[in-house]
Amino acid sequence: MFKEIKKFLLNQPDEGVDKVPEETRREFLKIGLIITGVFAGGSIFSVVSKVAEGLATPEELHKSYPYKPHYSMVFKMDKCIDCERCVEACRATNNVPEYGWRTKILEIYDEKALDQKRIFMPILCNHCNNPPCVRACPTRATIKDPQTGIVKMVSYKCIGCKTCMVACPYNARYFNEEKRAIDKCDFCWETRLSKGEKLTACAAACPAGVRIFGDLSNPASEVYQIVHQLGKPVWTLKPETGAKPNVFYTMG
Amino acid sequence: MKKIKVNKGLLFFLFLFLFLLVGRVYVYDLNQGIVISESEEAGGPEIIYGKPVKGVLFSHKFHVKELGLPCESCHSGIFEMAALSSQEKKDFNMQALYQGKYCGACHDGKTAFASNTKCASCHIGVKGMMPYLKKLSQSQDK
Amino acid sequence: MKKKNPEATTEMIFSQTWMNALLEFLSGTKAFYLIIVLGILIILFGAFFGVNAIYKGYRHVYGVYREIPWGILISGYVFFVVTSTGLCIVSSIGHVFGVKSFIPIAKRSVYLSVVTILAGFMIIFFDVENPFRMAIWNALSPNPTSNIWWMGTLYGAYLVFMTLEFILLLLEKHRYAMLAGLLGLISGVAAHSNLGAVFGMLHGREFWYGPYMPIYFIASAAASGCTAIIFFTYLGYKITNEKMDKAMELSLQAVGKIWALCLAILMFFTAWKFITGFAGGEGKVLAQMELIKGKYVVNFWFFEIFLGLLAPFFLLLISGFRNLNQMFVASLLAFIGIFFMRVDLVVLGQVVSHFFEYKVTDYPVILSYSPTIYEIMPVMAAISFAFVAFLIGEKVFKGHKTEIH
């Protein structure tokens, strides 16, 4: 059979590249560009790497991340006192069951530290700009919303394979038995933002001003201002994974 | 699958009811704070406030035994000698401390570290309360 | 060859095959039926545990949890699909690429590749939380960037092609069987490398991330395929007490040699994976140290390295590829070792906790996982299914005898 295929291939007349009409060539290239453009758009400009190399202007940012508003959160980590009002507010607002969590406070404790031996670090879904979970989901049950940049769940499509749980570098996802689907933080889109609220439940509940929630594309928002300054260090968790998180950490 | 929800729910409440009835392990309201008595030389109990936020530690052992402070340093008008009484006061918050009340009487940056620094030293949080809760239930079992 | 009306001939062969198959099945020995019934009981027992787990909710009965969502059900699935792809690869050397010495083992291999892929699907049914949604949304809402999607779709095509190939082999339609075999090979290798990429493309899991996984999976498949062929061919002849003819013996020798080559490749791969891993990030180093001297020491050194790689390799060399008894023992040891290889692969990628580098007190640096009986039983059921289907296949298809054309 291979001999036949080989004969067939060798017997093809050589048309010559110049015989392919200009139109066909352009159309062909366009298809390729369209496909790569969709993915390249998320990875050519990186919010985090731009902060390191040089800050992006709102226009540049908008070109690669056409989200309006581009929801982001900044944590002022040193102010967190683990009162866990944010966790309780999130649980109450979003019906998070006891066995799961959408946001959590981690405790960093080192006996050998000088002075203060303990500091708290809140975590939640980072709504990455290059989300490994969205890439890995077989049924597109999790998507990055083209309007707001929030990584959302489309629960009825979830088959519960838990690939997204394994893919997420931040342990942000869990399987919700009542919904029969994976659940995670959606920046309170369903319960608050889509209904006109400006803040997530956790950001509203924090008594210490730890959670700054806002629009990264708006120069007037505190989120933009904190991220776009060089004076105090601003970092993301696990940047080496290439996920380009939208949640930033700072002190003071 | 709906059937399962009802069964599990009923079972859960049944067990919760039985649990509460028997009462040995109970759901502790962390908002009420925790008081752990210590030895004589500690100078007083370990107090963890639950209001207005959970998990704020005051250690008599550290202040009296380690630092050697006498009782009058605090119990001469700044604090009542009644554990957890401060959290019932309406003005027991950080603003008051910045104005020199309660802990702010010393924690003003001159006598001791300023109240708006090193937050997690006193704010041990919900996580910090857990070992004390365990100690409390153990001592109650005795 | 046949000068009569080809349509009627195909029909005749087809109906003859069914009749023969049924008659063969009904004319077994007592021992045959006893083992079949025992096997079916184990399958039902395992299925009972699985259904019970669905009823109670996986969160309550499985050993997997939020931080380690993939356990022995996933590794059991990997075990079976690796074996299946391997059987396809090795059988295609004979049927698709025309190497004469691989033709005698090919028919049984194609049959077993279908059996093992079905066993794999059985296990995954009890891991995925909403299995019935899979068929619907994989078709209606595909995600071309998802390795899981490609793997699922390609394995579906692979199952169709391999079943078709087996039927065509029974009907003696060798040209079409070759085509089906080629398509099965292509879809199998593509699906299997995507399974490797499911792990290898997760940058958040240092132990898995890298280009190594898809390549390693294919090499491992080739080795597992040879293992399965030697194991089941030897058993097939042992249970009927038949003597192998010369062609079959030569065939097994050829398979044994390929197997030894694959084992050598795997040893090379494994050694370099670990050596380069130690120059990697701390996440990778921590996971590797767990294997080399941590909690998974026995899993790694005894099962994966000794039973899975070294013992079979040296047994093969000692046997000179002629002593079939030694080769069978090698394949038995290898099967056990390979099963643990898959468990190590799946679990170790998840044991380093997510925020280990931030010194958090909420999670230990190394998490632990242990399977529960609810997870072990579906795996047992799948193994039992593979055996029962193998035995029935031996009986019904009369030992998968082939004539070399």
PDB file of N, CA and C in Angstrom, chain A residues 78-85 88 104-107 115-120 177-178 180 207, chain B residues 1 5 8 31 52-57 113 117-128:
ATOM      1  N   ASP A  78       0.513  42.901  54.494  1.00  0.00           N
ATOM      2  CA  ASP A  78       0.925  43.098  55.877  1.00  0.00           C
ATOM      3  C   ASP A  78      -0.231  43.530  56.765  1.00  0.00           C
ATOM      4  N   LYS A  79      -1.340  43.961  56.144  1.00  0.00           N
ATOM      5  CA  LYS A  79      -2.471  44.427  56.952  1.00  0.00           C
ATOM      6  C   LYS A  79      -3.415  43.296  57.323  1.00  0.00           C
ATOM      7  N   CYS A  80      -3.220  42.108  56.742  1.00  0.00           N
ATOM      8  CA  CYS A  80      -4.181  41.033  56.981  1.00  0.00           C
ATOM      9  C   CYS A  80      -4.034  40.486  58.391  1.00  0.00           C
ATOM     10  N   ILE A  81      -5.178  40.368  59.094  1.00  0.00           N
ATOM     11  CA  ILE A  81      -5.143  39.903  60.475  1.00  0.00           C
ATOM     12  C   ILE A  81      -5.882  38.585  60.666  1.00  0.00           C
ATOM     13  N   ASP A  82      -6.197  37.916  59.561  1.00  0.00           N
ATOM     14  CA  ASP A  82      -6.858  36.612  59.643  1.00  0.00           C
ATOM     15  C   ASP A  82      -8.111  36.666  60.501  1.00  0.00           C
ATOM     16  N   CYS A  83      -8.897  37.734  60.353  1.00  0.00           N
ATOM     17  CA  CYS A  83     -10.186  37.743  61.051  1.00  0.00           C
ATOM     18  C   CYS A  83     -11.175  36.883  60.293  1.00  0.00           C
ATOM     19  N   GLU A  84     -10.829  36.608  58.983  1.00  0.00           N
ATOM     20  CA  GLU A  84     -11.599  35.711  58.120  1.00  0.00           C
ATOM     21  C   GLU A  84     -13.023  36.187  57.868  1.00  0.00           C
ATOM     22  N   ARG A  85     -13.245  37.486  58.007  1.00  0.00           N
ATOM     23  CA  ARG A  85     -14.575  38.008  57.642  1.00  0.00           C
ATOM     24  C   ARG A  85     -14.786  37.878  56.135  1.00  0.00           C
ATOM     25  N   GLU A  88     -15.934  34.353  55.413  1.00  0.00           N
ATOM     26  CA  GLU A  88     -17.338  34.166  55.802  1.00  0.00           C
ATOM     27  C   GLU A  88     -18.272  34.884  54.844  1.00  0.00           C
ATOM     28  N   LYS A 104      -9.195  31.881  50.756  1.00  0.00           N
ATOM     29  CA  LYS A 104      -8.640  31.288  51.962  1.00  0.00           C
ATOM     30  C   LYS A 104      -7.535  32.198  52.459  1.00  0.00           C
ATOM     31  N   ILE A 105      -7.275  32.143  53.765  1.00  0.00           N
ATOM     32  CA  ILE A 105      -6.147  32.890  54.318  1.00  0.00           C
ATOM     33  C   ILE A 105      -5.080  31.885  54.712  1.00  0.00           C
ATOM     34  N   LEU A 106      -3.900  32.031  54.136  1.00  0.00           N
ATOM     35  CA  LEU A 106      -2.791  31.159  54.501  1.00  0.00           C
ATOM     36  C   LEU A 106      -1.958  31.836  55.575  1.00  0.00           C
ATOM     37  N   GLU A 107      -1.391  31.030  56.474  1.00  0.00           N
ATOM     38  CA  GLU A 107      -0.576  31.591  57.540  1.00  0.00           C
ATOM     39  C   GLU A 107       0.879  31.254  57.267  1.00  0.00           C
ATOM     40  N   ASP A 115      11.839  39.599  64.849  1.00  0.00           N
ATOM     41  CA  ASP A 115      10.681  40.476  65.040  1.00  0.00           C
ATOM     42  C   ASP A 115       9.359  39.729  64.828  1.00  0.00           C
ATOM     43  N   GLN A 116       8.639  40.110  63.782  1.00  0.00           N
ATOM     44  CA  GLN A 116       7.329  39.497  63.551  1.00  0.00           C
ATOM     45  C   GLN A 116       7.498  38.106  62.964  1.00  0.00           C
ATOM     46  N   LYS A 117       6.905  37.118  63.635  1.00  0.00           N
ATOM     47  CA  LYS A 117       7.117  35.735  63.198  1.00  0.00           C
ATOM     48  C   LYS A 117       5.990  35.212  62.332  1.00  0.00           C
ATOM     49  N   ARG A 118       4.979  36.051  62.164  1.00  0.00           N
ATOM     50  CA  ARG A 118       3.786  35.523  61.504  1.00  0.00           C
ATOM     51  C   ARG A 118       3.253  36.565  60.546  1.00  0.00           C
ATOM     52  N   ILE A 119       2.812  36.114  59.377  1.00  0.00           N
ATOM     53  CA  ILE A 119       2.136  37.024  58.449  1.00  0.00           C
ATOM     54  C   ILE A 119       1.081  36.215  57.708  1.00  0.00           C
ATOM     55  N   PHE A 120       0.006  36.853  57.290  1.00  0.00           N
ATOM     56  CA  PHE A 120      -1.082  36.135  56.633  1.00  0.00           C
ATOM     57  C   PHE A 120      -1.126  36.469  55.159  1.00  0.00           C
ATOM     58  N   GLU A 177     -20.548  19.636  44.995  1.00  0.00           N
ATOM     59  CA  GLU A 177     -21.506  18.546  44.797  1.00  0.00           C
ATOM     60  C   GLU A 177     -22.896  19.043  44.451  1.00  0.00           C
ATOM     61  N   GLU A 178     -23.279  20.183  45.059  1.00  0.00           N
ATOM     62  CA  GLU A 178     -24.632  20.679  44.805  1.00  0.00           C
ATOM     63  C   GLU A 178     -24.776  21.159  43.363  1.00  0.00           C
ATOM     64  N   ARG A 180     -22.900  20.100  40.983  1.00  0.00           N
ATOM     65  CA  ARG A 180     -22.386  19.020  40.126  1.00  0.00           C
ATOM     66  C   ARG A 180     -21.382  19.581  39.123  1.00  0.00           C
ATOM     67  N   PRO A 207     -12.114  44.501  57.092  1.00  0.00           N
ATOM     68  CA  PRO A 207     -12.085  45.689  57.939  1.00  0.00           C
ATOM     69  C   PRO A 207     -10.736  46.390  57.907  1.00  0.00           C
TER      70      PRO A 207
ATOM     71  N   MET B   1     -30.788  12.041  41.973  1.00  0.00           N
ATOM     72  CA  MET B   1     -29.768  12.670  42.842  1.00  0.00           C
ATOM     73  C   MET B   1     -30.449  13.547  43.876  1.00  0.00           C
ATOM     74  N   LYS B   5     -29.941  14.345  48.398  1.00  0.00           N
ATOM     75  CA  LYS B   5     -29.838  15.593  49.164  1.00  0.00           C
ATOM     76  C   LYS B   5     -30.706  15.515  50.410  1.00  0.00           C
ATOM     77  N   LYS B   8     -29.233  13.087  53.035  1.00  0.00           N
ATOM     78  CA  LYS B   8     -28.030  13.559  53.708  1.00  0.00           C
ATOM     79  C   LYS B   8     -28.370  14.716  54.641  1.00  0.00           C
ATOM     80  N   ASN B  31     -16.374  34.381  68.376  1.00  0.00           N
ATOM     81  CA  ASN B  31     -16.591  35.799  68.658  1.00  0.00           C
ATOM     82  C   ASN B  31     -16.579  36.099  70.150  1.00  0.00           C
ATOM     83  N   PRO B  52     -13.837  43.332  68.166  1.00  0.00           N
ATOM     84  CA  PRO B  52     -14.648  43.325  66.946  1.00  0.00           C
ATOM     85  C   PRO B  52     -14.156  42.359  65.871  1.00  0.00           C
ATOM     86  N   VAL B  53     -12.872  41.956  65.905  1.00  0.00           N
ATOM     87  CA  VAL B  53     -12.418  40.901  64.990  1.00  0.00           C
ATOM     88  C   VAL B  53     -11.896  39.736  65.821  1.00  0.00           C
ATOM     89  N   LYS B  54     -11.896  38.545  65.185  1.00  0.00           N
ATOM     90  CA  LYS B  54     -11.469  37.357  65.903  1.00  0.00           C
ATOM     91  C   LYS B  54      -9.952  37.282  65.948  1.00  0.00           C
ATOM     92  N   GLY B  55      -9.439  36.681  66.974  1.00  0.00           N
ATOM     93  CA  GLY B  55      -8.034  36.276  66.997  1.00  0.00           C
ATOM     94  C   GLY B  55      -7.049  37.368  67.363  1.00  0.00           C
ATOM     95  N   VAL B  56      -7.282  38.114  68.430  1.00  0.00           N
ATOM     96  CA  VAL B  56      -6.290  39.100  68.876  1.00  0.00           C
ATOM     97  C   VAL B  56      -5.775  38.643  70.237  1.00  0.00           C
ATOM     98  N   LEU B  57      -4.472  38.406  70.321  1.00  0.00           N
ATOM     99  CA  LEU B  57      -3.895  37.790  71.518  1.00  0.00           C
ATOM    100  C   LEU B  57      -3.327  38.836  72.459  1.00  0.00           C
ATOM    101  N   PHE B 113       6.380  48.847  70.315  1.00  0.00           N
ATOM    102  CA  PHE B 113       6.174  49.064  68.869  1.00  0.00           C
ATOM    103  C   PHE B 113       4.812  49.701  68.611  1.00  0.00           C
ATOM    104  N   THR B 117       1.979  48.905  63.275  1.00  0.00           N
ATOM    105  CA  THR B 117       3.030  48.078  62.681  1.00  0.00           C
ATOM    106  C   THR B 117       2.936  46.679  63.264  1.00  0.00           C
ATOM    107  N   LYS B 118       3.579  45.726  62.625  1.00  0.00           N
ATOM    108  CA  LYS B 118       3.680  44.340  63.106  1.00  0.00           C
ATOM    109  C   LYS B 118       2.316  43.774  63.514  1.00  0.00           C
ATOM    110  N   CYS B 119       1.355  43.911  62.592  1.00  0.00           N
ATOM    111  CA  CYS B 119      -0.028  43.565  62.935  1.00  0.00           C
ATOM    112  C   CYS B 119      -0.156  42.135  63.439  1.00  0.00           C
ATOM    113  N   ALA B 120       0.517  41.191  62.720  1.00  0.00           N
ATOM    114  CA  ALA B 120       0.283  39.776  63.026  1.00  0.00           C
ATOM    115  C   ALA B 120       0.935  39.346  64.324  1.00  0.00           C
ATOM    116  N   SER B 121       1.627  40.249  65.028  1.00  0.00           N
ATOM    117  CA  SER B 121       2.183  39.849  66.331  1.00  0.00           C
ATOM    118  C   SER B 121       1.066  39.621  67.332  1.00  0.00           C
ATOM    119  N   CYS B 122       0.066  40.498  67.299  1.00  0.00           N
ATOM    120  CA  CYS B 122      -1.068  40.341  68.209  1.00  0.00           C
ATOM    121  C   CYS B 122      -2.256  39.714  67.479  1.00  0.00           C
ATOM    122  N   HIS B 123      -2.429  40.081  66.221  1.00  0.00           N
ATOM    123  CA  HIS B 123      -3.533  39.526  65.441  1.00  0.00           C
ATOM    124  C   HIS B 123      -3.133  38.149  64.947  1.00  0.00           C
ATOM    125  N   ILE B 124      -3.309  37.145  65.852  1.00  0.00           N
ATOM    126  CA  ILE B 124      -2.936  35.779  65.476  1.00  0.00           C
ATOM    127  C   ILE B 124      -4.006  35.132  64.600  1.00  0.00           C
ATOM    128  N   GLY B 125      -5.126  35.774  64.476  1.00  0.00           N
ATOM    129  CA  GLY B 125      -6.155  35.326  63.537  1.00  0.00           C
ATOM    130  C   GLY B 125      -6.922  34.096  63.994  1.00  0.00           C
ATOM    131  N   VAL B 126      -7.855  33.684  63.156  1.00  0.00           N
ATOM    132  CA  VAL B 126      -8.654  32.492  63.446  1.00  0.00           C
ATOM    133  C   VAL B 126      -7.728  31.287  63.595  1.00  0.00           C
ATOM    134  N   LYS B 127      -6.721  31.213  62.689  1.00  0.00           N
ATOM    135  CA  LYS B 127      -5.782  30.098  62.777  1.00  0.00           C
ATOM    136  C   LYS B 127      -5.060  30.095  64.112  1.00  0.00           C
ATOM    137  N   GLY B 128      -4.686  31.279  64.590  1.00  0.00           N
ATOM    138  CA  GLY B 128      -3.975  31.373  65.855  1.00  0.00           C
ATOM    139  C   GLY B 128      -4.831  30.963  67.032  1.00  0.00           C
TER     140      GLY B 128
END
